[in-house]
Structures are given as structure tokens and as C-alpha cells.
mmCIF file of C-alpha atoms and ligand atoms in Angstrom:
data_model
loop_
_atom_site.group_PDB
_atom_site.id
_atom_site.type_symbol
_atom_site.label_atom_id
_atom_site.label_comp_id
_atom_site.label_asym_id
_atom_site.label_seq_id
_atom_site.Cartn_x
_atom_site.Cartn_y
_atom_site.Cartn_z
ATOM 1 C CA MET A 1 -17.637 2.889 14.222
ATOM 2 C CA ILE A 2 -14.818 2.522 11.682
ATOM 3 C CA VAL A 3 -11.280 3.670 12.534
ATOM 4 C CA VAL A 4 -9.117 4.685 9.569
ATOM 5 C CA THR A 5 -5.331 4.884 9.889
ATOM 6 C CA THR A 6 -3.190 6.919 7.435
ATOM 7 C CA PRO A 7 -6.164 9.019 6.205
ATOM 8 C CA THR A 8 -3.809 11.408 4.398
ATOM 9 C CA GLY A 9 -1.908 8.652 2.559
ATOM 10 C CA GLN A 10 -2.396 7.510 -1.029
ATOM 11 C CA ILE A 11 -4.670 4.618 -0.053
ATOM 12 C CA GLY A 12 -6.180 6.095 3.113
ATOM 13 C CA ARG A 13 -7.425 9.290 1.480
ATOM 14 C CA HIS A 14 -9.186 7.351 -1.305
ATOM 15 C CA LEU A 15 -10.725 5.082 1.326
ATOM 16 C CA LEU A 16 -11.913 8.005 3.422
ATOM 17 C CA ASP A 17 -13.607 9.482 0.357
ATOM 18 C CA LEU A 18 -15.429 6.202 -0.300
ATOM 19 C CA LEU A 19 -16.547 5.904 3.325
ATOM 20 C CA LEU A 20 -17.824 9.482 3.279
ATOM 21 C CA ASP A 21 -19.727 8.742 0.063
ATOM 22 C CA ALA A 22 -21.329 5.792 1.900
ATOM 23 C CA ARG A 23 -21.782 7.485 5.240
ATOM 24 C CA ASP A 24 -25.453 6.478 5.567
ATOM 25 C CA THR A 25 -24.388 2.830 5.744
ATOM 26 C CA ALA A 26 -20.840 3.228 7.071
ATOM 27 C CA GLY A 27 -21.867 4.739 10.402
ATOM 28 C CA PRO A 28 -19.457 6.985 12.262
ATOM 29 C CA VAL A 29 -15.852 7.197 11.063
ATOM 30 C CA ARG A 30 -12.867 8.164 13.204
ATOM 31 C CA VAL A 31 -9.436 8.857 11.742
ATOM 32 C CA ILE A 32 -6.001 8.937 13.334
ATOM 33 C CA ALA A 33 -3.972 11.798 11.885
ATOM 34 C CA ARG A 34 -0.622 13.233 12.912
ATOM 35 C CA ASP A 35 -1.575 16.553 11.343
ATOM 36 C CA PRO A 36 -5.365 16.973 11.071
ATOM 37 C CA ALA A 37 -4.833 20.092 8.930
ATOM 38 C CA ARG A 38 -3.818 17.741 6.093
ATOM 39 C CA LEU A 39 -7.262 16.114 6.028
ATOM 40 C CA PRO A 40 -9.586 17.221 3.210
ATOM 41 C CA ALA A 41 -12.201 19.775 4.291
ATOM 42 C CA ARG A 42 -15.057 17.333 3.663
ATOM 43 C CA ALA A 43 -13.461 14.867 6.051
ATOM 44 C CA ARG A 44 -12.938 17.436 8.785
ATOM 45 C CA ASP A 45 -16.674 18.167 8.724
ATOM 46 C CA HIS A 46 -17.805 14.541 8.913
ATOM 47 C CA VAL A 47 -15.298 12.445 10.836
ATOM 48 C CA GLU A 48 -13.956 12.348 14.352
ATOM 49 C CA VAL A 49 -10.228 12.992 14.508
ATOM 50 C CA VAL A 50 -7.751 11.603 17.015
ATOM 51 C CA ARG A 51 -4.454 13.436 16.679
ATOM 52 C CA GLY A 52 -1.248 11.415 16.736
ATOM 53 C CA SER A 53 0.368 8.313 15.321
ATOM 54 C CA HIS A 54 -1.204 4.890 15.356
ATOM 55 C CA ALA A 55 2.173 3.577 16.569
ATOM 56 C CA ASP A 56 1.442 5.325 19.884
ATOM 57 C CA PRO A 57 -0.427 2.871 22.146
ATOM 58 C CA GLY A 58 -2.329 5.652 23.939
ATOM 59 C CA VAL A 59 -3.454 7.250 20.668
ATOM 60 C CA LEU A 60 -4.526 3.914 19.212
ATOM 61 C CA LYS A 61 -6.450 2.958 22.356
ATOM 62 C CA GLU A 62 -8.283 6.286 22.372
ATOM 63 C CA ALA A 63 -9.087 5.969 18.657
ATOM 64 C CA CYS A 64 -10.396 2.415 18.969
ATOM 65 C CA ALA A 65 -12.665 3.053 21.977
ATOM 66 C CA GLY A 66 -16.151 2.023 20.855
ATOM 67 C CA ALA A 67 -14.947 0.996 17.382
ATOM 68 C CA ASP A 68 -15.736 -2.396 15.858
ATOM 69 C CA ARG A 69 -13.815 -2.054 12.548
ATOM 70 C CA VAL A 70 -10.278 -0.870 11.798
ATOM 71 C CA PHE A 71 -8.515 -0.073 8.527
ATOM 72 C CA TRP A 72 -4.856 -0.757 9.217
ATOM 73 C CA LEU A 73 -1.819 0.384 7.238
ATOM 74 C CA VAL A 74 1.804 0.473 8.387
ATOM 75 C CA PRO A 75 3.306 3.557 6.704
ATOM 76 C CA PRO A 76 6.502 3.018 4.719
ATOM 77 C CA THR A 77 9.110 4.874 6.825
ATOM 78 C CA ARG A 78 12.606 5.228 5.390
ATOM 79 C CA THR A 79 14.045 6.503 8.648
ATOM 80 C CA ALA A 80 12.931 3.407 10.609
ATOM 81 C CA GLU A 81 15.838 1.340 11.921
ATOM 82 C CA SER A 82 14.624 -1.742 10.077
ATOM 83 C CA ALA A 83 11.566 -3.143 8.315
ATOM 84 C CA GLU A 84 10.985 -5.674 11.105
ATOM 85 C CA GLY A 85 11.307 -2.938 13.761
ATOM 86 C CA LEU A 86 8.822 -0.701 11.962
ATOM 87 C CA PHE A 87 6.166 -3.394 11.601
ATOM 88 C CA ASP A 88 6.688 -4.455 15.228
ATOM 89 C CA THR A 89 6.335 -0.873 16.507
ATOM 90 C CA PHE A 90 2.957 -0.518 14.823
ATOM 91 C CA THR A 91 1.590 -4.047 15.194
ATOM 92 C CA ARG A 92 2.248 -4.572 18.908
ATOM 93 C CA PRO A 93 -0.123 -1.794 20.101
ATOM 94 C CA LEU A 94 -2.782 -2.928 17.623
ATOM 95 C CA CYS A 95 -2.706 -6.477 18.984
ATOM 96 C CA GLU A 96 -2.958 -5.119 22.541
ATOM 97 C CA VAL A 97 -6.003 -3.032 21.659
ATOM 98 C CA ILE A 98 -7.671 -5.974 19.925
ATOM 99 C CA GLU A 99 -7.020 -8.208 22.939
ATOM 100 C CA GLN A 100 -8.804 -5.690 25.183
ATOM 101 C CA GLY A 101 -12.015 -6.392 23.208
ATOM 102 C CA GLY A 102 -14.361 -4.336 21.057
ATOM 103 C CA VAL A 103 -12.616 -4.470 17.675
ATOM 104 C CA GLU A 104 -14.273 -7.232 15.633
ATOM 105 C CA ARG A 105 -12.837 -6.793 12.152
ATOM 106 C CA VAL A 106 -9.507 -5.559 10.818
ATOM 107 C CA VAL A 107 -8.808 -4.890 7.144
ATOM 108 C CA ALA A 108 -5.090 -4.290 6.577
ATOM 109 C CA VAL A 109 -2.812 -3.513 3.649
ATOM 110 C CA SER A 110 -0.250 -6.266 3.246
ATOM 111 C CA THR A 111 1.328 -7.790 0.144
ATOM 112 C CA LEU A 112 1.252 -10.676 -2.262
ATOM 113 C CA GLY A 113 3.855 -13.361 -1.522
ATOM 114 C CA ARG A 114 2.511 -15.515 1.289
ATOM 115 C CA GLY A 115 3.926 -19.010 1.205
ATOM 116 C CA ILE A 116 6.550 -18.023 -1.381
ATOM 117 C CA ALA A 117 8.539 -15.019 -0.118
ATOM 118 C CA ARG A 118 11.630 -15.860 1.932
ATOM 119 C CA ASP A 119 14.110 -13.383 3.447
ATOM 120 C CA ALA A 120 12.206 -10.718 1.547
ATOM 121 C CA GLY A 121 12.778 -7.731 3.858
ATOM 122 C CA LEU A 122 9.739 -5.452 3.860
ATOM 123 C CA ILE A 123 7.574 -8.159 2.352
ATOM 124 C CA SER A 124 8.455 -10.745 4.985
ATOM 125 C CA ALA A 125 7.833 -8.152 7.713
ATOM 126 C CA SER A 126 4.393 -7.343 6.280
ATOM 127 C CA LEU A 127 3.404 -11.013 6.002
ATOM 128 C CA ALA A 128 4.548 -11.577 9.607
ATOM 129 C CA MET A 129 2.283 -8.678 10.640
ATOM 130 C CA ASP A 130 -0.705 -10.549 9.228
ATOM 131 C CA ASP A 131 0.129 -13.632 11.279
ATOM 132 C CA ARG A 132 0.407 -11.596 14.471
ATOM 133 C CA ILE A 133 -2.870 -9.747 13.974
ATOM 134 C CA ALA A 134 -4.767 -12.869 12.934
ATOM 135 C CA ALA A 135 -3.402 -14.725 15.985
ATOM 136 C CA THR A 136 -5.440 -12.386 18.222
ATOM 137 C CA GLY A 137 -8.559 -14.102 16.839
ATOM 138 C CA VAL A 138 -9.985 -10.914 15.295
ATOM 139 C CA HIS A 139 -11.741 -11.365 11.942
ATOM 140 C CA TYR A 140 -9.026 -10.376 9.497
ATOM 141 C CA ARG A 141 -8.610 -9.591 5.823
ATOM 142 C CA ALA A 142 -5.131 -8.901 4.444
ATOM 143 C CA LEU A 143 -5.294 -6.903 1.206
ATOM 144 C CA CYS A 144 -2.467 -8.333 -0.886
ATOM 145 C CA PRO A 145 -1.376 -6.204 -3.847
ATOM 146 C CA PRO A 146 1.758 -6.692 -5.959
ATOM 147 C CA PHE A 147 3.789 -3.718 -7.306
ATOM 148 C CA LEU A 148 1.839 -0.469 -6.868
ATOM 149 C CA MET A 149 1.486 1.525 -10.096
ATOM 150 C CA GLU A 150 1.888 4.649 -7.942
ATOM 151 C CA ASN A 151 5.534 3.679 -7.278
ATOM 152 C CA LEU A 152 6.168 5.086 -10.762
ATOM 153 C CA LEU A 153 4.973 8.561 -9.734
ATOM 154 C CA ASP A 154 8.287 9.079 -7.915
ATOM 155 C CA GLN A 155 9.895 8.815 -11.340
ATOM 156 C CA ALA A 156 7.590 11.219 -13.199
ATOM 157 C CA GLY A 157 10.448 13.741 -13.494
ATOM 158 C CA THR A 158 12.871 11.059 -14.721
ATOM 159 C CA VAL A 159 10.359 9.901 -17.309
ATOM 160 C CA ARG A 160 9.902 13.488 -18.475
ATOM 161 C CA ASP A 161 13.574 14.498 -18.447
ATOM 162 C CA LEU A 162 15.409 11.258 -19.325
ATOM 163 C CA GLY A 163 12.686 9.334 -21.162
ATOM 164 C CA ALA A 164 13.247 6.350 -18.875
ATOM 165 C CA PHE A 165 12.199 4.687 -15.642
ATOM 166 C CA PHE A 166 14.301 2.459 -13.396
ATOM 167 C CA LEU A 167 13.542 -0.724 -11.452
ATOM 168 C CA THR A 168 15.692 -3.661 -10.377
ATOM 169 C CA VAL A 169 13.578 -6.470 -11.846
ATOM 170 C CA ALA A 170 14.190 -8.187 -15.194
ATOM 171 C CA GLY A 171 12.762 -6.171 -18.074
ATOM 172 C CA ASP A 172 11.358 -9.193 -19.890
ATOM 173 C CA ARG A 173 9.487 -10.888 -17.049
ATOM 174 C CA VAL A 174 5.906 -10.107 -16.044
ATOM 175 C CA LEU A 175 5.521 -7.696 -13.138
ATOM 176 C CA ARG A 176 1.974 -7.732 -11.762
ATOM 177 C CA THR A 177 0.578 -4.355 -10.719
ATOM 178 C CA CYS A 178 -2.264 -2.745 -8.774
ATOM 179 C CA ALA A 179 -3.550 0.841 -8.520
ATOM 180 C CA VAL A 180 -4.041 2.300 -5.033
ATOM 181 C CA ARG A 181 -7.637 3.236 -5.875
ATOM 182 C CA ASP A 182 -8.429 -0.495 -6.112
ATOM 183 C CA ILE A 183 -6.886 -1.168 -2.697
ATOM 184 C CA ALA A 184 -9.054 1.580 -1.213
ATOM 185 C CA ALA A 185 -12.170 0.229 -2.941
ATOM 186 C CA ALA A 186 -11.465 -3.282 -1.637
ATOM 187 C CA ALA A 187 -10.976 -1.924 1.876
ATOM 188 C CA ALA A 188 -14.249 0.012 1.710
ATOM 189 C CA ARG A 189 -16.117 -3.026 0.397
ATOM 190 C CA LEU A 190 -14.877 -5.175 3.276
ATOM 191 C CA LEU A 191 -15.348 -2.537 5.977
ATOM 192 C CA LEU A 192 -18.958 -2.026 4.879
ATOM 193 C CA ASP A 193 -19.726 -5.767 4.868
ATOM 194 C CA ASP A 194 -20.318 -7.560 8.158
ATOM 195 C CA GLY A 195 -20.842 -10.920 6.444
ATOM 196 C CA TRP A 196 -17.258 -12.213 6.604
ATOM 197 C CA THR A 197 -15.455 -13.946 9.431
ATOM 198 C CA GLY A 198 -12.121 -15.649 10.128
ATOM 199 C CA ARG A 199 -8.895 -14.927 8.326
ATOM 200 C CA ALA A 200 -8.194 -14.653 4.608
ATOM 201 C CA ASP A 201 -5.946 -12.930 2.092
ATOM 202 C CA VAL A 202 -7.545 -10.837 -0.646
ATOM 203 C CA PRO A 203 -5.137 -10.788 -3.618
ATOM 204 C CA LEU A 204 -5.425 -7.505 -5.560
ATOM 205 C CA VAL A 205 -3.809 -8.199 -8.906
ATOM 206 C CA GLY A 206 -4.615 -5.897 -11.815
ATOM 207 C CA PRO A 207 -5.767 -7.189 -15.215
ATOM 208 C CA ASP A 208 -2.436 -6.718 -17.065
ATOM 209 C CA GLU A 209 0.313 -9.162 -17.834
ATOM 210 C CA LEU A 210 2.998 -6.610 -18.673
ATOM 211 C CA THR A 211 6.756 -6.786 -18.318
ATOM 212 C CA PRO A 212 8.639 -3.575 -17.393
ATOM 213 C CA GLU A 213 9.541 -3.303 -21.097
ATOM 214 C CA GLY A 214 5.842 -3.651 -21.947
ATOM 215 C CA MET A 215 5.000 -1.017 -19.341
ATOM 216 C CA ALA A 216 7.503 1.340 -20.998
ATOM 217 C CA ARG A 217 5.739 0.826 -24.356
ATOM 218 C CA VAL A 218 2.329 1.666 -22.830
ATOM 219 C CA MET A 219 3.795 4.711 -21.085
ATOM 220 C CA ALA A 220 5.376 5.923 -24.332
ATOM 221 C CA GLU A 221 2.064 5.588 -26.201
ATOM 222 C CA VAL A 222 0.015 7.357 -23.542
ATOM 223 C CA LEU A 223 2.574 10.091 -22.865
ATOM 224 C CA ASP A 224 3.353 10.425 -26.564
ATOM 225 C CA ARG A 225 7.091 10.579 -25.903
ATOM 226 C CA PRO A 226 9.917 8.003 -25.840
ATOM 227 C CA VAL A 227 10.061 5.962 -22.620
ATOM 228 C CA GLY A 228 12.520 3.127 -21.999
ATOM 229 C CA TYR A 229 13.032 0.692 -19.159
ATOM 230 C CA ARG A 230 16.447 0.713 -17.432
ATOM 231 C CA ARG A 231 17.382 -2.029 -15.014
ATOM 232 C CA SER A 232 19.321 -0.958 -11.909
ATOM 233 C CA THR A 233 21.351 -3.323 -9.787
ATOM 234 C CA VAL A 234 20.154 -4.029 -6.259
ATOM 235 C CA GLU A 235 23.264 -2.223 -4.950
ATOM 236 C CA GLU A 236 22.504 0.884 -7.045
ATOM 237 C CA TYR A 237 18.945 0.843 -5.684
ATOM 238 C CA ARG A 238 20.185 0.452 -2.098
ATOM 239 C CA ALA A 239 22.680 3.309 -2.477
ATOM 240 C CA THR A 240 20.007 5.562 -4.034
ATOM 241 C CA ILE A 241 17.607 5.171 -1.148
ATOM 242 C CA VAL A 242 20.368 5.659 1.430
ATOM 243 C CA GLY A 243 21.314 8.807 -0.506
ATOM 244 C CA SER A 244 17.724 10.030 -0.190
ATOM 245 C CA GLY A 245 17.738 9.681 3.603
ATOM 246 C CA ALA A 246 16.874 6.041 4.335
ATOM 247 C CA SER A 247 18.555 4.339 7.286
ATOM 248 C CA GLU A 248 20.991 1.523 6.515
ATOM 249 C CA GLY A 249 18.584 -0.968 8.127
ATOM 250 C CA TRP A 250 15.610 0.195 6.072
ATOM 251 C CA ALA A 251 17.700 0.148 2.892
ATOM 252 C CA ARG A 252 18.731 -3.447 3.691
ATOM 253 C CA GLY A 253 15.059 -4.442 4.030
ATOM 254 C CA ALA A 254 14.219 -2.733 0.752
ATOM 255 C CA ALA A 255 17.180 -4.370 -1.010
ATOM 256 C CA ASP A 256 16.191 -7.800 0.351
ATOM 257 C CA MET A 257 12.677 -7.154 -0.956
ATOM 258 C CA VAL A 258 13.699 -6.337 -4.525
ATOM 259 C CA ARG A 259 16.221 -9.206 -4.622
ATOM 260 C CA ALA A 260 13.534 -11.652 -3.475
ATOM 261 C CA LEU A 261 11.058 -10.202 -5.992
ATOM 262 C CA ASP A 262 13.448 -10.948 -8.800
ATOM 263 C CA GLU A 263 14.564 -14.378 -7.594
ATOM 264 C CA GLN A 264 11.279 -15.721 -6.200
ATOM 265 C CA GLY A 265 8.824 -14.167 -8.652
ATOM 266 C CA PHE A 266 5.877 -13.731 -6.299
ATOM 267 C CA TYR A 267 4.769 -10.548 -8.131
ATOM 268 C CA GLY A 268 5.148 -12.347 -11.453
ATOM 269 C CA ALA A 269 3.121 -14.217 -14.043
ATOM 270 C CA GLY A 270 2.275 -17.004 -11.576
ATOM 271 C CA ALA A 271 0.011 -14.648 -9.600
ATOM 272 C CA PRO A 272 -3.420 -14.762 -11.267
ATOM 273 C CA SER A 273 -5.265 -11.496 -11.980
ATOM 274 C CA THR A 274 -8.225 -10.695 -9.736
ATOM 275 C CA PRO A 275 -10.092 -8.150 -11.858
ATOM 276 C CA GLU A 276 -13.168 -8.296 -9.614
ATOM 277 C CA TRP A 277 -11.005 -6.748 -6.858
ATOM 278 C CA ALA A 278 -8.411 -4.870 -8.938
ATOM 279 C CA PRO A 279 -10.039 -3.721 -12.198
ATOM 280 C CA THR A 280 -7.770 -0.766 -13.064
ATOM 281 C CA GLY A 281 -5.552 -1.510 -16.054
ATOM 282 C CA PHE A 282 -2.094 -0.015 -16.502
ATOM 283 C CA ARG A 283 -3.030 1.962 -19.637
ATOM 284 C CA GLN A 284 -6.034 3.526 -17.882
ATOM 285 C CA TRP A 285 -3.841 4.399 -14.898
ATOM 286 C CA CYS A 286 -1.239 5.996 -17.174
ATOM 287 C CA GLU A 287 -3.954 8.087 -18.859
ATOM 288 C CA GLU A 288 -5.610 9.196 -15.629
ATOM 289 C CA VAL A 289 -2.716 9.461 -13.142
ATOM 290 C CA LEU A 290 0.717 9.296 -14.770
ATOM 291 C CA LEU A 291 0.021 11.639 -17.695
ATOM 292 C CA PRO A 292 -0.994 14.618 -15.495
ATOM 293 C CA ALA A 293 1.991 13.947 -13.181
ATOM 294 C CA VAL A 294 4.485 13.908 -16.060
ATOM 295 C CA ARG A 295 2.952 17.059 -17.592
ATOM 296 C CA ASP A 296 3.362 19.086 -14.320
HETATM 297 N N1 NAP B 1 4.918 0.018 -2.940
HETATM 298 C C1 NAP B 1 4.521 -1.203 -3.289
HETATM 299 O O1 NAP B 1 4.749 -1.676 -4.421
HETATM 300 C C2 NAP B 1 3.715 -2.013 -2.298
HETATM 301 C C3 NAP B 1 3.395 -3.335 -2.599
HETATM 302 C C4 NAP B 1 2.604 -4.065 -1.683
HETATM 303 C C5 NAP B 1 2.181 -3.457 -0.509
HETATM 304 N N2 NAP B 1 2.531 -2.165 -0.244
HETATM 305 C C6 NAP B 1 2.021 -1.538 0.987
HETATM 306 O O2 NAP B 1 1.161 -0.492 0.597
HETATM 307 C C7 NAP B 1 1.146 0.514 1.607
HETATM 308 C C8 NAP B 1 1.368 1.871 0.936
HETATM 309 O O3 NAP B 1 0.472 2.785 1.474
HETATM 310 P P1 NAP B 1 0.302 4.264 0.918
HETATM 311 O O4 NAP B 1 0.800 4.298 -0.489
HETATM 312 O O5 NAP B 1 -1.079 4.726 1.197
HETATM 313 O O6 NAP B 1 1.356 5.043 1.837
HETATM 314 P P2 NAP B 1 1.604 6.596 1.902
HETATM 315 O O7 NAP B 1 0.938 7.331 0.792
HETATM 316 O O8 NAP B 1 3.085 6.767 2.122
HETATM 317 O O9 NAP B 1 0.817 7.034 3.198
HETATM 318 C C9 NAP B 1 1.234 6.744 4.451
HETATM 319 C C10 NAP B 1 0.709 7.843 5.351
HETATM 320 O O10 NAP B 1 1.082 7.487 6.664
HETATM 321 C C11 NAP B 1 1.316 8.655 7.404
HETATM 322 N N3 NAP B 1 2.479 8.374 8.265
HETATM 323 C C12 NAP B 1 3.781 8.365 7.907
HETATM 324 N N4 NAP B 1 4.534 8.047 8.970
HETATM 325 C C13 NAP B 1 3.693 7.866 10.018
HETATM 326 C C14 NAP B 1 3.864 7.534 11.382
HETATM 327 N N5 NAP B 1 5.079 7.335 11.918
HETATM 328 N N6 NAP B 1 2.768 7.411 12.162
HETATM 329 C C15 NAP B 1 1.546 7.621 11.637
HETATM 330 N N7 NAP B 1 1.306 7.951 10.366
HETATM 331 C C16 NAP B 1 2.372 8.069 9.564
HETATM 332 C C17 NAP B 1 1.614 9.788 6.430
HETATM 333 O O11 NAP B 1 0.686 10.820 6.649
HETATM 334 P P3 NAP B 1 1.057 12.142 7.505
HETATM 335 O O12 NAP B 1 2.432 12.570 7.086
HETATM 336 O O13 NAP B 1 -0.049 13.092 7.134
HETATM 337 O O14 NAP B 1 0.996 11.698 8.943
HETATM 338 C C18 NAP B 1 1.306 9.188 5.058
HETATM 339 O O15 NAP B 1 0.364 9.961 4.353
HETATM 340 C C19 NAP B 1 2.252 0.165 2.608
HETATM 341 O O16 NAP B 1 1.692 -0.410 3.758
HETATM 342 C C20 NAP B 1 3.093 -0.853 1.839
HETATM 343 O O17 NAP B 1 3.738 -1.766 2.709
HETATM 344 C C21 NAP B 1 3.278 -1.434 -1.117
#
């Protein structure tokens, strides 16, 4: 039995699709969903559903009864008091369930940056999560992507209306990327394979070596309209997310993350591509995902 958290999220819904495609080998699948009505119809017909949040110890225990594999994702939550608090709220019940026995393998979404990132807010909290889960002794794979291409979807309207997108990192330094479909495919591959043991990171670094300015050029070509890169300050970024409803503590964690990204470069050129795990290129992603979003 495989338990899937966040089945309605960007990564989780792709993963669920892949597990349903492979249901002869996957065995039974159970999802934890706050609102089961948001699950795709195909999923509702073929998976067991436990209603609630995987931060709730009772919900998680019920969902993991009889399960040997778990796909784990801590949902980004702007209203959380802090990044550390959010990861703790979710990770503590998972570790308790694992310690009760039964769960043999956990595949979780984490981040690139281990061994490099310091005081990196959300990134440090995610890397600490890996240490806590692995310390239970469960077989563990941390999926470690850099910057998600899908982050740019939030700016589809800005790209359309202003011909620009905004980040805080230097425009002329490489920013490694990954598409969420590749994270889902990696998760499915690992959940369907009982041949791995112990703990390891799985870096998911797409094939490109683009800077934000290079990304703007690709976007302009694919979208057939002018697109420029604009660099925001960390303070502008922090104020923007507070303005969109984030707590001060969450905004601090996000600001620490982008500052560390720029200063410590762990999503940069030094991170080798892993095309066997993350094959989707930025141009392909722009053609298949960004273009329809900007057209809407
Ligand atoms: N952004 C980056 O560049 C980057 C880089 C490296 C790693 N990451 C990691 O990648 C992951 C991103 O995942 P994603 O894109 O799939 O996220 P997502 O699309 O935001 O999905 C998260 C899902 O979680 C559910 N959810 C929200 N709050 C919840 C709660 N309190 N309890 C239970 N479920 C809740 C929501 O579904 P419902 O509303 O239907 O419940 C939502 O669909 C994160 O773990 C992030 O740390 C991101």
C-alpha cells in the first residue's frame, strides 16, 4: 500500500496519475486529502481516501495503517508562523507513525543545498526534515530539486502584461531548474522499486545551464513577445509576500532562503545536471506549460 500526501498539489497530482497508470504493479494507493472533491474523477474511482491534513497525527496514523510506502510533501503555507514551525508540525507526526512500525520506505520532496545552505530559511527547514525522518531508520529518499520552473506560473500575468518576470537572484548567474513533472516521475520510480535501502538524496537538476537573463530570452522566443528579467531586492520580495497574506515569520524564512540562494549559490552552476532524473528542458517546459498559461 502506498500513501500519497498532497494528491491535489502540483507534484502530488502528477504522481497520482503515474501511480494509477501503473496500478497493476503499484498495488493499492491511499491518499490524504483535505477536500476529496478536488481529486480527479479517475482517482476517486481507484484510490482509498482519508479526509484531513497529514499534519494531523490521527489522520496520518489512519492513512498509514497497513501501508509500507509513503510519498511525503510538506505544503508551502504562507500563513504558517515560521518555516521551522511548519516543517516541525508536519514532520513530528510522520516520525511517530514510522516509529510505530509498518512504513518501510519514505520518498519525500526536499531541496538541493545539503552541506552548503546555511541560515537559508525554508531550505534549511526542509533539509532538517530529511535528517529527522532518516533518523527514524526508515529507508529514505529525499528528492532534491533546485528552482521549480512552475514558480514562474505565478507571474504569467506579469509576463503577459508587463513583458517581464521578477526574481531576487543575479540575472547573469546560472539558476538551475526542475519541472514538477520530473519530481513526480522520480517519486513514482522510487515508490515502485523495492530494491533500494538506507538514506540518500536524489538531486533533480534539469538539463539547462541558463541564467535568469537567458531564461527571459527563451521565454521571449517561445511566447513570441518581449520578455525581460527584472531583479527585485530581498526586501521588495519580503514586502510583496507579506502584502499577499504571508505571516511575518514565513516571509522571514522566504527572505532568508532567497538571500542564501544568491550568496551561497547552491542552485547555481556548481550543481551538476541529472538528466536521467530531470529530463525536462526549460524551452520544452515553456512550450508545453508556460505558453498556454500566458495565453489564458
Ligand atoms: N518552489 C521551489 O522552487 C522549490 C524548490 C525546492 C523544493 N520545493 C518544494 O517543492 C514542494 C512544492 O510542492 P507542490 O508544488 O506540489 O505544492 P502545491 O502545488 O502548493 O501543493 C500542495 C498541496 O498541499 C495541500 N495543502 C496545503 N496546505 C495543507 C495543509 N495544511 N495540510 C494538508 N494539505 C495541505 C494543498 O491541497 P488542498 O488545498 O487540496 O488541500 C495543495 O494542493 C514543497 O515541498 C517545496 O518545499 C520547492
